[in-house]
CSV table of C-alpha atoms in Angstrom, one decimal:
chain,number,residue,atom,x,y,z
A,1,MET,CA,28.4,-33.1,-0.3
A,2,LYS,CA,31.7,-31.2,-0.4
A,3,ALA,CA,32.5,-28.4,1.9
A,4,SER,CA,33.4,-25.1,0.4
A,5,SER,CA,37.4,-24.8,0.7
A,6,ASP,CA,38.1,-22.0,-1.7
A,7,LEU,CA,35.3,-19.6,-0.3
A,8,LEU,CA,36.2,-18.0,2.9
A,9,HIS,CA,32.7,-17.0,3.7
A,10,ALA,CA,30.3,-18.1,0.9
A,11,LEU,CA,26.6,-17.0,0.8
A,12,LEU,CA,24.0,-18.3,-1.6
A,13,LEU,CA,21.0,-16.4,-2.4
A,14,VAL,CA,18.1,-18.7,-3.7
A,15,LEU,CA,15.4,-16.3,-5.0
A,16,ASP,CA,14.3,-15.1,-8.4
A,17,ASP,CA,13.3,-11.4,-7.4
A,18,ASP,CA,16.4,-9.4,-9.3
A,19,GLU,CA,16.0,-6.3,-7.1
A,20,VAL,CA,16.0,-8.1,-3.9
A,21,SER,CA,19.0,-10.4,-5.1
A,22,SER,CA,21.0,-7.1,-6.3
A,23,GLN,CA,20.2,-5.4,-2.6
A,24,LEU,CA,21.2,-8.7,-0.9
A,25,ARG,CA,24.4,-8.8,-3.0
A,26,SER,CA,25.5,-5.4,-2.5
A,27,ALA,CA,25.2,-5.7,1.2
A,28,THR,CA,26.6,-9.0,1.8
A,29,GLU,CA,29.7,-8.6,-0.5
A,30,LYS,CA,30.9,-5.5,1.8
A,31,LEU,CA,31.1,-7.9,4.4
A,32,GLY,CA,33.3,-9.9,2.7
A,33,PHE,CA,31.0,-12.8,1.6
A,34,GLU,CA,31.5,-14.2,-1.9
A,35,VAL,CA,28.2,-14.5,-3.3
A,36,LYS,CA,26.3,-16.8,-5.7
A,37,ILE,CA,22.5,-16.6,-6.9
A,38,CYS,CA,20.3,-19.5,-7.8
A,39,ASN,CA,16.9,-18.8,-9.5
A,40,ASP,CA,16.0,-22.3,-10.3
A,41,TYR,CA,15.8,-25.7,-8.4
A,42,HIS,CA,18.3,-27.5,-10.3
A,43,SER,CA,21.1,-24.9,-10.0
A,44,VAL,CA,20.4,-24.9,-6.2
A,45,GLU,CA,21.1,-28.6,-6.5
A,46,SER,CA,24.1,-28.2,-8.8
A,47,THR,CA,25.5,-25.5,-6.1
A,48,ILE,CA,25.1,-27.7,-3.1
A,49,ASP,CA,26.7,-30.5,-4.6
A,50,HIS,CA,30.1,-28.4,-5.4
A,51,HIS,CA,30.2,-25.9,-2.8
A,52,GLU,CA,28.3,-25.7,0.3
A,53,PRO,CA,27.8,-22.0,1.4
A,54,ASP,CA,28.4,-20.8,5.1
A,55,VAL,CA,25.1,-18.7,4.9
A,56,LEU,CA,22.0,-19.2,2.5
A,57,PHE,CA,18.9,-17.0,2.2
A,58,LEU,CA,15.8,-18.8,1.0
A,59,ASP,CA,13.1,-17.3,-0.8
A,60,MET,CA,9.7,-19.2,0.2
A,61,HIS,CA,8.4,-17.9,-3.3
A,62,PHE,CA,10.5,-19.6,-5.9
A,63,GLY,CA,9.4,-19.6,-9.5
A,64,ARG,CA,7.2,-22.9,-10.1
A,65,ARG,CA,8.5,-24.3,-6.8
A,66,ASP,CA,8.2,-23.0,-3.3
A,67,GLY,CA,10.6,-22.8,-0.5
A,68,VAL,CA,9.6,-25.8,1.6
A,69,GLU,CA,10.8,-28.2,-1.6
A,70,ILE,CA,14.1,-26.5,-1.3
A,71,LEU,CA,14.3,-27.1,2.5
A,72,ALA,CA,13.6,-30.7,1.6
A,73,LEU,CA,16.4,-30.6,-1.1
A,74,LEU,CA,18.9,-29.3,1.3
A,75,ALA,CA,18.1,-31.8,4.2
A,76,ARG,CA,18.5,-34.7,1.6
A,77,LYS,CA,22.0,-33.2,0.7
A,78,ASN,CA,22.8,-33.0,4.6
A,79,CYS,CA,23.3,-29.1,4.1
A,80,LYS,CA,25.1,-27.7,7.3
A,81,SER,CA,24.7,-24.0,6.1
A,82,ARG,CA,23.1,-21.3,8.2
A,83,ILE,CA,19.7,-20.7,6.6
A,84,TYR,CA,17.8,-17.7,6.7
A,85,VAL,CA,14.3,-17.6,5.3
A,86,ILE,CA,12.6,-14.6,3.5
A,87,GLY,CA,9.3,-13.9,1.8
A,88,ALA,CA,6.7,-11.3,1.1
A,89,MET,CA,4.1,-13.2,3.2
A,90,ASP,CA,2.6,-13.4,6.6
A,91,GLU,CA,5.0,-13.9,9.4
A,92,LYS,CA,3.2,-17.1,10.5
A,93,ILE,CA,3.9,-18.7,7.2
A,94,LEU,CA,7.6,-17.7,7.6
A,95,GLU,CA,7.7,-18.8,11.0
A,96,SER,CA,6.1,-22.2,10.1
A,97,ALA,CA,8.7,-22.6,7.2
A,98,CYS,CA,11.4,-22.1,9.8
A,99,ARG,CA,10.0,-24.9,12.1
A,100,VAL,CA,9.8,-27.4,9.0
A,101,GLY,CA,13.5,-26.7,8.3
A,102,LEU,CA,14.3,-27.3,11.9
A,103,GLN,CA,12.3,-30.7,11.8
A,104,PHE,CA,14.4,-31.4,8.7
A,105,GLY,CA,17.3,-31.1,10.9
A,106,LEU,CA,18.5,-28.1,9.1
A,107,ASP,CA,20.4,-25.0,11.0
A,108,VAL,CA,17.7,-22.3,10.4
A,109,GLY,CA,18.7,-18.9,11.9
A,110,GLY,CA,15.3,-17.1,11.4
A,111,PHE,CA,13.2,-15.4,8.9
A,112,TRP,CA,12.6,-11.8,7.4
A,113,GLU,CA,9.5,-10.3,5.7
A,114,THR,CA,10.1,-8.4,2.5
A,115,PRO,CA,10.8,-5.8,1.8
A,116,ILE,CA,13.8,-6.5,3.8
A,117,GLU,CA,15.8,-4.0,6.0
A,118,ILE,CA,19.4,-4.0,4.9
A,119,ALA,CA,20.8,-2.9,8.3
A,120,ASP,CA,19.2,-5.9,10.0
A,121,ILE,CA,20.9,-8.3,7.5
A,122,GLU,CA,24.1,-6.6,8.0
A,123,GLU,CA,24.0,-6.7,11.7
A,124,ARG,CA,23.0,-10.3,11.6
A,125,LEU,CA,25.6,-11.4,9.1
A,126,ALA,CA,28.3,-9.5,10.9
A,127,LEU,CA,27.4,-11.7,13.9
A,128,GLU,CA,27.6,-14.8,11.9
A,129,LEU,CA,31.0,-13.9,10.6
A,130,ASP,CA,32.2,-13.3,14.0
A,131,ARG,CA,30.7,-16.5,15.4
A,132,ARG,CA,32.7,-18.4,12.6
A,133,SER,CA,36.1,-16.6,13.1
A,134,ARG,CA,35.7,-17.2,16.6
A,135,PHE,CA,35.2,-20.7,16.7
A,136,SER,CA,36.1,-22.4,13.2
A,137,SER,CA,39.6,-23.0,13.9
A,138,ASP,CA,39.4,-23.3,17.8
A,139,SER,CA,38.6,-26.6,19.5
A,140,PHE,CA,35.4,-26.5,20.9
A,141,ARG,CA,36.7,-28.5,23.8
A,142,GLU,CA,38.8,-25.6,24.5
A,143,ALA,CA,36.0,-23.0,24.3
A,144,ILE,CA,34.0,-24.5,26.9
A,145,GLY,CA,37.0,-24.1,29.6
A,146,PRO,CA,36.2,-22.1,32.5
A,147,GLY,CA,38.4,-19.2,31.4
A,148,GLU,CA,37.1,-19.2,27.9
A,149,PHE,CA,33.5,-18.0,28.3
A,150,ALA,CA,32.0,-15.2,30.3
A,151,ILE,CA,28.4,-15.0,31.9
A,152,GLN,CA,25.8,-12.0,31.7
A,153,TYR,CA,22.7,-12.0,33.7
A,154,HIS,CA,19.1,-11.3,32.5
A,155,PRO,CA,17.0,-9.5,35.4
A,156,ILE,CA,13.9,-11.4,36.1
A,157,ILE,CA,11.0,-9.0,37.2
A,158,VAL,CA,7.9,-9.6,39.3
A,159,VAL,CA,5.0,-8.6,37.5
A,160,SER,CA,2.3,-7.2,39.8
A,161,ALA,CA,-1.1,-6.0,39.4
A,162,ASN,CA,-0.4,-2.6,41.1
A,163,ARG,CA,2.3,-1.8,38.6
A,164,ASN,CA,4.9,-1.8,41.0
A,165,THR,CA,8.0,-3.8,39.8
A,166,SER,CA,11.0,-5.3,41.3
A,167,ILE,CA,13.9,-7.9,40.3
A,168,ILE,CA,13.4,-11.3,42.0
A,169,GLY,CA,16.2,-13.2,40.1
A,170,VAL,CA,18.4,-13.4,37.2
A,171,GLU,CA,18.6,-15.8,34.3
A,172,VAL,CA,22.1,-17.1,33.5
A,173,ARG,CA,23.3,-16.1,30.0
A,174,PRO,CA,26.8,-17.5,29.0
A,175,HIS,CA,28.8,-15.8,26.0
A,176,TRP,CA,32.0,-15.5,24.4
A,177,GLU,CA,33.7,-12.5,23.0
A,178,GLY,CA,34.2,-12.6,19.3
A,179,LYS,CA,37.2,-11.6,17.4
A,180,ARG,CA,35.6,-8.6,15.9
A,181,GLY,CA,34.4,-7.4,19.5
A,182,SER,CA,30.7,-8.4,19.5
A,183,ILE,CA,29.2,-11.0,21.8
A,184,VAL,CA,28.5,-14.6,20.6
A,185,TRP,CA,25.7,-16.1,22.4
A,186,LEU,CA,25.3,-19.8,23.0
A,187,SER,CA,22.5,-20.0,20.9
A,188,GLN,CA,24.5,-18.8,17.9
A,189,ILE,CA,27.2,-22.0,18.5
A,190,LEU,CA,24.7,-24.4,19.9
A,191,PRO,CA,24.2,-26.8,16.8
A,192,SER,CA,28.1,-27.3,16.8
A,193,MET,CA,28.2,-27.7,20.4
A,194,LEU,CA,25.7,-30.5,20.3
A,195,GLU,CA,27.4,-32.0,17.2
A,196,ASN,CA,30.5,-32.4,19.6
A,197,LYS,CA,28.5,-33.6,22.4
A,198,LEU,CA,29.9,-31.1,24.7
A,199,MET,CA,26.5,-29.8,26.3
A,200,PRO,CA,26.4,-31.8,29.3
A,201,GLU,CA,29.9,-30.8,30.3
A,202,PHE,CA,29.7,-27.2,29.4
A,203,ASN,CA,26.5,-27.0,31.6
A,204,TYR,CA,28.1,-28.5,34.4
A,205,LEU,CA,31.1,-25.7,34.2
A,206,LEU,CA,28.6,-23.3,33.7
A,207,MET,CA,26.6,-24.0,36.8
A,208,ASP,CA,30.0,-24.1,38.7
A,209,LYS,CA,31.0,-20.8,37.4
A,210,ALA,CA,27.4,-19.0,38.0
A,211,LEU,CA,27.3,-20.3,41.6
A,212,GLU,CA,31.0,-18.9,42.4
A,213,SER,CA,29.5,-15.6,41.8
A,214,TYR,CA,26.2,-16.1,43.2
A,215,CYS,CA,27.9,-17.0,46.6
A,216,ASP,CA,29.4,-13.4,46.5
A,217,TRP,CA,25.9,-11.9,46.1
A,218,LEU,CA,24.6,-14.2,49.1
A,219,GLU,CA,27.4,-12.6,51.4
A,220,THR,CA,26.0,-9.2,50.8
A,221,ASP,CA,22.1,-10.4,51.4
A,222,LEU,CA,21.4,-10.0,47.8
A,223,ASP,CA,18.1,-12.1,47.8
A,224,LEU,CA,17.9,-13.2,44.2
A,225,GLY,CA,16.9,-16.6,42.6
A,226,ILE,CA,19.0,-17.9,39.6
A,227,THR,CA,17.6,-19.5,36.7
A,228,VAL,CA,19.9,-21.8,34.5
A,229,CYS,CA,18.5,-23.1,31.0
A,230,MET,CA,19.5,-26.7,30.4
A,231,ASN,CA,19.6,-28.5,27.1
A,232,GLU,CA,17.6,-31.7,26.3
A,233,SER,CA,20.9,-33.4,26.1
A,234,ASN,CA,21.1,-33.2,29.9
A,235,LEU,CA,17.9,-35.1,30.3
A,236,ILE,CA,19.6,-38.4,28.8
A,237,ASP,CA,22.7,-37.9,31.0
A,238,LEU,CA,22.1,-40.2,34.0
A,239,ASN,CA,24.4,-38.3,36.1
A,240,TRP,CA,23.0,-35.0,35.7
A,241,PRO,CA,21.0,-34.8,38.9
A,242,ASP,CA,23.8,-36.0,41.0
A,243,ARG,CA,26.4,-33.8,39.2
A,244,MET,CA,24.1,-31.0,39.7
A,245,ILE,CA,23.5,-31.5,43.4
A,246,ASP,CA,27.4,-31.8,44.1
A,247,ILE,CA,28.0,-28.7,42.4
A,248,VAL,CA,25.3,-26.8,44.3
A,249,ASP,CA,26.4,-28.2,47.5
A,250,LYS,CA,29.9,-27.5,46.9
A,251,TRP,CA,29.1,-23.8,46.9
A,252,ALA,CA,26.6,-24.2,49.9
A,253,VAL,CA,23.7,-22.6,48.1
A,254,PRO,CA,20.4,-23.4,49.2
A,255,HIS,CA,18.5,-25.5,46.5
A,256,ASN,CA,15.1,-23.5,46.6
A,257,ARG,CA,17.1,-20.5,44.9
A,258,ILE,CA,17.7,-22.5,41.8
A,259,THR,CA,15.5,-23.0,38.8
A,260,PHE,CA,16.4,-25.2,35.8
A,261,ALA,CA,14.6,-24.3,32.7
A,262,ILE,CA,13.9,-27.1,30.3
A,263,GLU,CA,12.2,-27.2,26.7
A,264,GLN,CA,8.8,-28.5,26.6
A,265,HIS,CA,9.4,-30.6,23.6
A,266,ALA,CA,12.5,-32.4,25.3
A,267,MET,CA,9.8,-33.3,28.1
A,268,LYS,CA,7.8,-35.0,25.7
A,269,ASP,CA,10.4,-36.7,23.6
A,270,ARG,CA,12.4,-38.2,26.6
A,271,SER,CA,9.5,-38.5,29.1
A,272,GLY,CA,10.7,-41.4,31.0
A,273,LEU,CA,14.4,-40.2,31.6
A,274,ALA,CA,13.4,-36.7,31.9
A,275,LEU,CA,10.6,-37.5,34.8
A,276,SER,CA,13.2,-39.3,36.8
A,277,ALA,CA,15.8,-36.7,36.6
A,278,LEU,CA,13.3,-33.7,37.4
A,279,THR,CA,11.4,-35.6,40.1
A,280,ARG,CA,14.8,-36.1,41.7
A,281,LEU,CA,15.6,-32.5,41.5
A,282,ARG,CA,12.1,-31.5,43.0
A,283,ILE,CA,12.5,-33.8,45.9
A,284,ASN,CA,15.8,-32.2,46.5
A,285,GLY,CA,14.3,-28.6,46.7
A,286,PHE,CA,15.1,-27.3,43.2
A,287,SER,CA,12.4,-25.7,41.1
A,288,ILE,CA,11.8,-26.5,37.4
A,289,ALA,CA,10.4,-24.1,34.7
A,290,LEU,CA,9.1,-25.5,31.4
A,291,ASP,CA,9.7,-23.5,28.5
A,292,SER,CA,6.4,-23.5,26.2
A,293,MET,CA,5.6,-22.3,22.8
A,294,GLY,CA,2.0,-22.2,23.7
A,295,ALA,CA,1.1,-23.7,20.5
A,296,ASP,CA,-1.0,-26.7,21.9
A,297,ILE,CA,-2.9,-26.0,25.2
A,298,GLU,CA,-4.3,-29.5,25.0
A,299,GLU,CA,-0.7,-30.8,24.9
A,300,LEU,CA,0.4,-28.7,27.8
A,301,ASP,CA,-2.3,-30.1,29.9
A,302,GLU,CA,-1.0,-33.5,29.3
A,303,LEU,CA,2.2,-32.5,30.6
A,304,LEU,CA,1.0,-31.2,33.9
A,305,HIS,CA,2.1,-34.6,35.5
A,306,ILE,CA,5.7,-33.4,35.3
A,307,PRO,CA,6.6,-31.6,38.4
A,308,PHE,CA,7.6,-28.3,37.1
A,309,SER,CA,6.8,-25.1,39.2
A,310,GLU,CA,6.9,-22.6,36.6
A,311,LEU,CA,5.5,-22.2,32.9
A,312,ARG,CA,8.1,-19.9,30.8
A,313,LEU,CA,6.2,-18.3,27.8
A,314,LYS,CA,8.9,-18.1,24.9
A,315,ARG,CA,10.0,-15.0,23.2
A,316,VAL,CA,8.5,-16.0,19.9
A,317,LEU,CA,5.1,-16.0,21.7
A,318,VAL,CA,5.5,-13.1,23.8
A,319,ASN,CA,6.9,-10.8,20.8
A,320,GLN,CA,3.5,-11.2,19.4
A,321,ILE,CA,1.4,-9.4,21.9
A,322,GLY,CA,0.2,-6.2,20.4
A,323,LYS,CA,0.5,-7.7,17.0
A,324,ASN,CA,-1.7,-10.9,17.0
A,325,MET,CA,-4.9,-11.5,18.9
A,326,GLU,CA,-4.6,-15.4,18.6
A,327,ALA,CA,-1.1,-14.9,20.2
A,328,GLU,CA,-2.8,-12.8,23.0
A,329,PHE,CA,-5.4,-15.4,23.6
A,330,ASN,CA,-2.9,-18.1,23.8
A,331,VAL,CA,-1.0,-16.1,26.3
A,332,SER,CA,-3.6,-15.2,28.5
A,333,THR,CA,-5.1,-18.7,28.3
A,334,LEU,CA,-1.8,-20.4,29.4
A,335,ILE,CA,-1.4,-17.8,32.3
A,336,SER,CA,-5.0,-18.6,33.3
A,337,LEU,CA,-4.3,-22.6,33.1
A,338,ALA,CA,-1.1,-22.1,35.1
A,339,ALA,CA,-2.5,-20.2,37.9
A,340,LYS,CA,-5.6,-22.5,38.3
A,341,ARG,CA,-2.9,-25.3,39.2
A,342,SER,CA,-0.5,-23.0,41.3
A,343,ILE,CA,2.1,-22.6,38.6
A,344,GLN,CA,4.0,-19.5,38.2
A,345,THR,CA,4.4,-17.8,34.9
A,346,CYS,CA,7.4,-16.2,33.6
A,347,ALA,CA,7.2,-14.2,30.0
A,348,VAL,CA,10.5,-14.3,28.1
A,349,GLY,CA,11.6,-11.4,25.7
A,350,VAL,CA,9.3,-8.6,26.9
A,351,LYS,CA,10.3,-5.6,24.6
A,352,THR,CA,7.3,-3.0,24.9
A,353,PRO,CA,5.3,-1.3,27.7
A,354,GLU,CA,2.1,-2.4,26.0
A,355,ALA,CA,3.3,-6.3,26.2
A,356,PHE,CA,4.2,-5.4,30.0
A,357,THR,CA,0.7,-3.9,30.7
A,358,PHE,CA,-0.9,-6.9,29.1
A,359,LEU,CA,0.7,-9.4,31.1
A,360,GLN,CA,0.2,-7.5,34.2
A,361,ASP,CA,-3.7,-7.5,33.4
A,362,SER,CA,-3.3,-11.3,32.5
A,363,GLY,CA,-1.8,-12.4,35.8
A,364,CYS,CA,1.8,-13.2,34.7
A,365,THR,CA,4.1,-13.7,37.6
A,366,THR,CA,7.5,-12.6,36.2
A,367,ALA,CA,8.7,-11.2,33.1
A,368,THR,CA,12.4,-10.7,31.4
A,369,GLY,CA,13.5,-8.9,28.4
A,370,SER,CA,15.0,-6.0,27.0
A,371,LEU,CA,12.3,-3.5,28.3
A,372,PHE,CA,13.9,-3.9,31.7
A,373,GLY,CA,17.5,-3.2,30.3
A,374,LYS,CA,20.4,-5.1,28.7
A,375,SER,CA,21.9,-8.2,30.1
A,376,LEU,CA,24.1,-7.3,33.2
A,377,PRO,CA,27.8,-8.3,34.0
A,378,VAL,CA,28.2,-9.9,37.1
A,379,THR,CA,29.6,-6.5,38.7
A,380,HIS,CA,26.6,-4.8,37.8
A,381,VAL,CA,24.1,-6.9,39.3
A,382,ALA,CA,24.1,-5.7,42.9
A,383,LYS,CA,23.8,-2.1,41.7
A,384,PHE,CA,21.0,-3.0,39.5
A,385,PHE,CA,19.1,-5.0,42.4
A,386,ARG,CA,19.3,-2.1,44.6
A,387,SER,CA,18.2,0.7,42.3
A,388,GLU,CA,14.4,1.9,42.2
A,389,PHE,CA,13.8,-0.3,39.2
A,390,SER,CA,10.0,1.0,39.1
A,391,LYS,CA,11.4,4.0,37.3
A,392,ARG,CA,12.7,1.7,34.4
A,393,VAL,CA,9.2,0.8,33.4
A,394,GLY,CA,7.4,3.9,34.1
């Protein structure tokens, strides 16, 4: 497959709805994309062979074909485009299509139900342009240097049955400043970081930088835990436990203040290496959090031999609270299952007071999300910690 060299920002619309095509073309051309529309399977195949777009919008309803067939075609072509799935159908189906694309090894950025809010498209693509302009020409190895990235912190809030709330910790969120002034988060460039095999080294630098700030908080008696999300590539790095212990001891931070968050699927795929690494960290006093989609409670039950101390309910699951009874049942069951085994639970991505109340009633231990405010720069953490946080939730 040939990469597109003559199109600076190429966008391919794979759909056969003329009205939606017209709306998307108009919105994306204003952002500087050169747009091509394909409305049949063979035109998609021909276009991908000659010019791989930077971004691709794929309609799941596609004439006599369906979007999953197109995803399979793109996988066979080793397509590297950022793909967004769209369609006038239940979001469960769209979410499932995204998972299929990810399983195919494609770079799937998310989905939209139609009719589409054009403002949402414009915002997402503006960030996509920023991500590409920031990292397309720069060396990724230079981008992970200590002075190249900054850290913001998500507050982690105690969820108590009496409705009182307080900040108990922070989650580390690395970011870069885009050339257009927006923030580029790690998740937006993660595929390229993994492709360049930079995640293990980056996580060492991230940990070192985060603990430098953390030491300043400890000196002012700021009693906070700190959570750092680790990529599954760390689990196959035999030096990871030793390197992490050395970094933490360098800054003289108590081990019990630190939680490493790991994806559930990584534990399953690399169970031998992961179990060894995480057991060593637990022996040395660190906490381990398991990020779970909650899709298969029986599978989670099988993972209880892994020495994790916290179950984190992922954003995609928490966002369904108040919208989907099945998701609510899944959340409450997971919380109950964890509590019976003395495992704490943390809900990630809480947006609404209704979701927060549901989590309180279900017995969730902690939570994080936009309901509690935006991510904080390091200089604002102490002020936030000492404020009367309960007024924010009401």
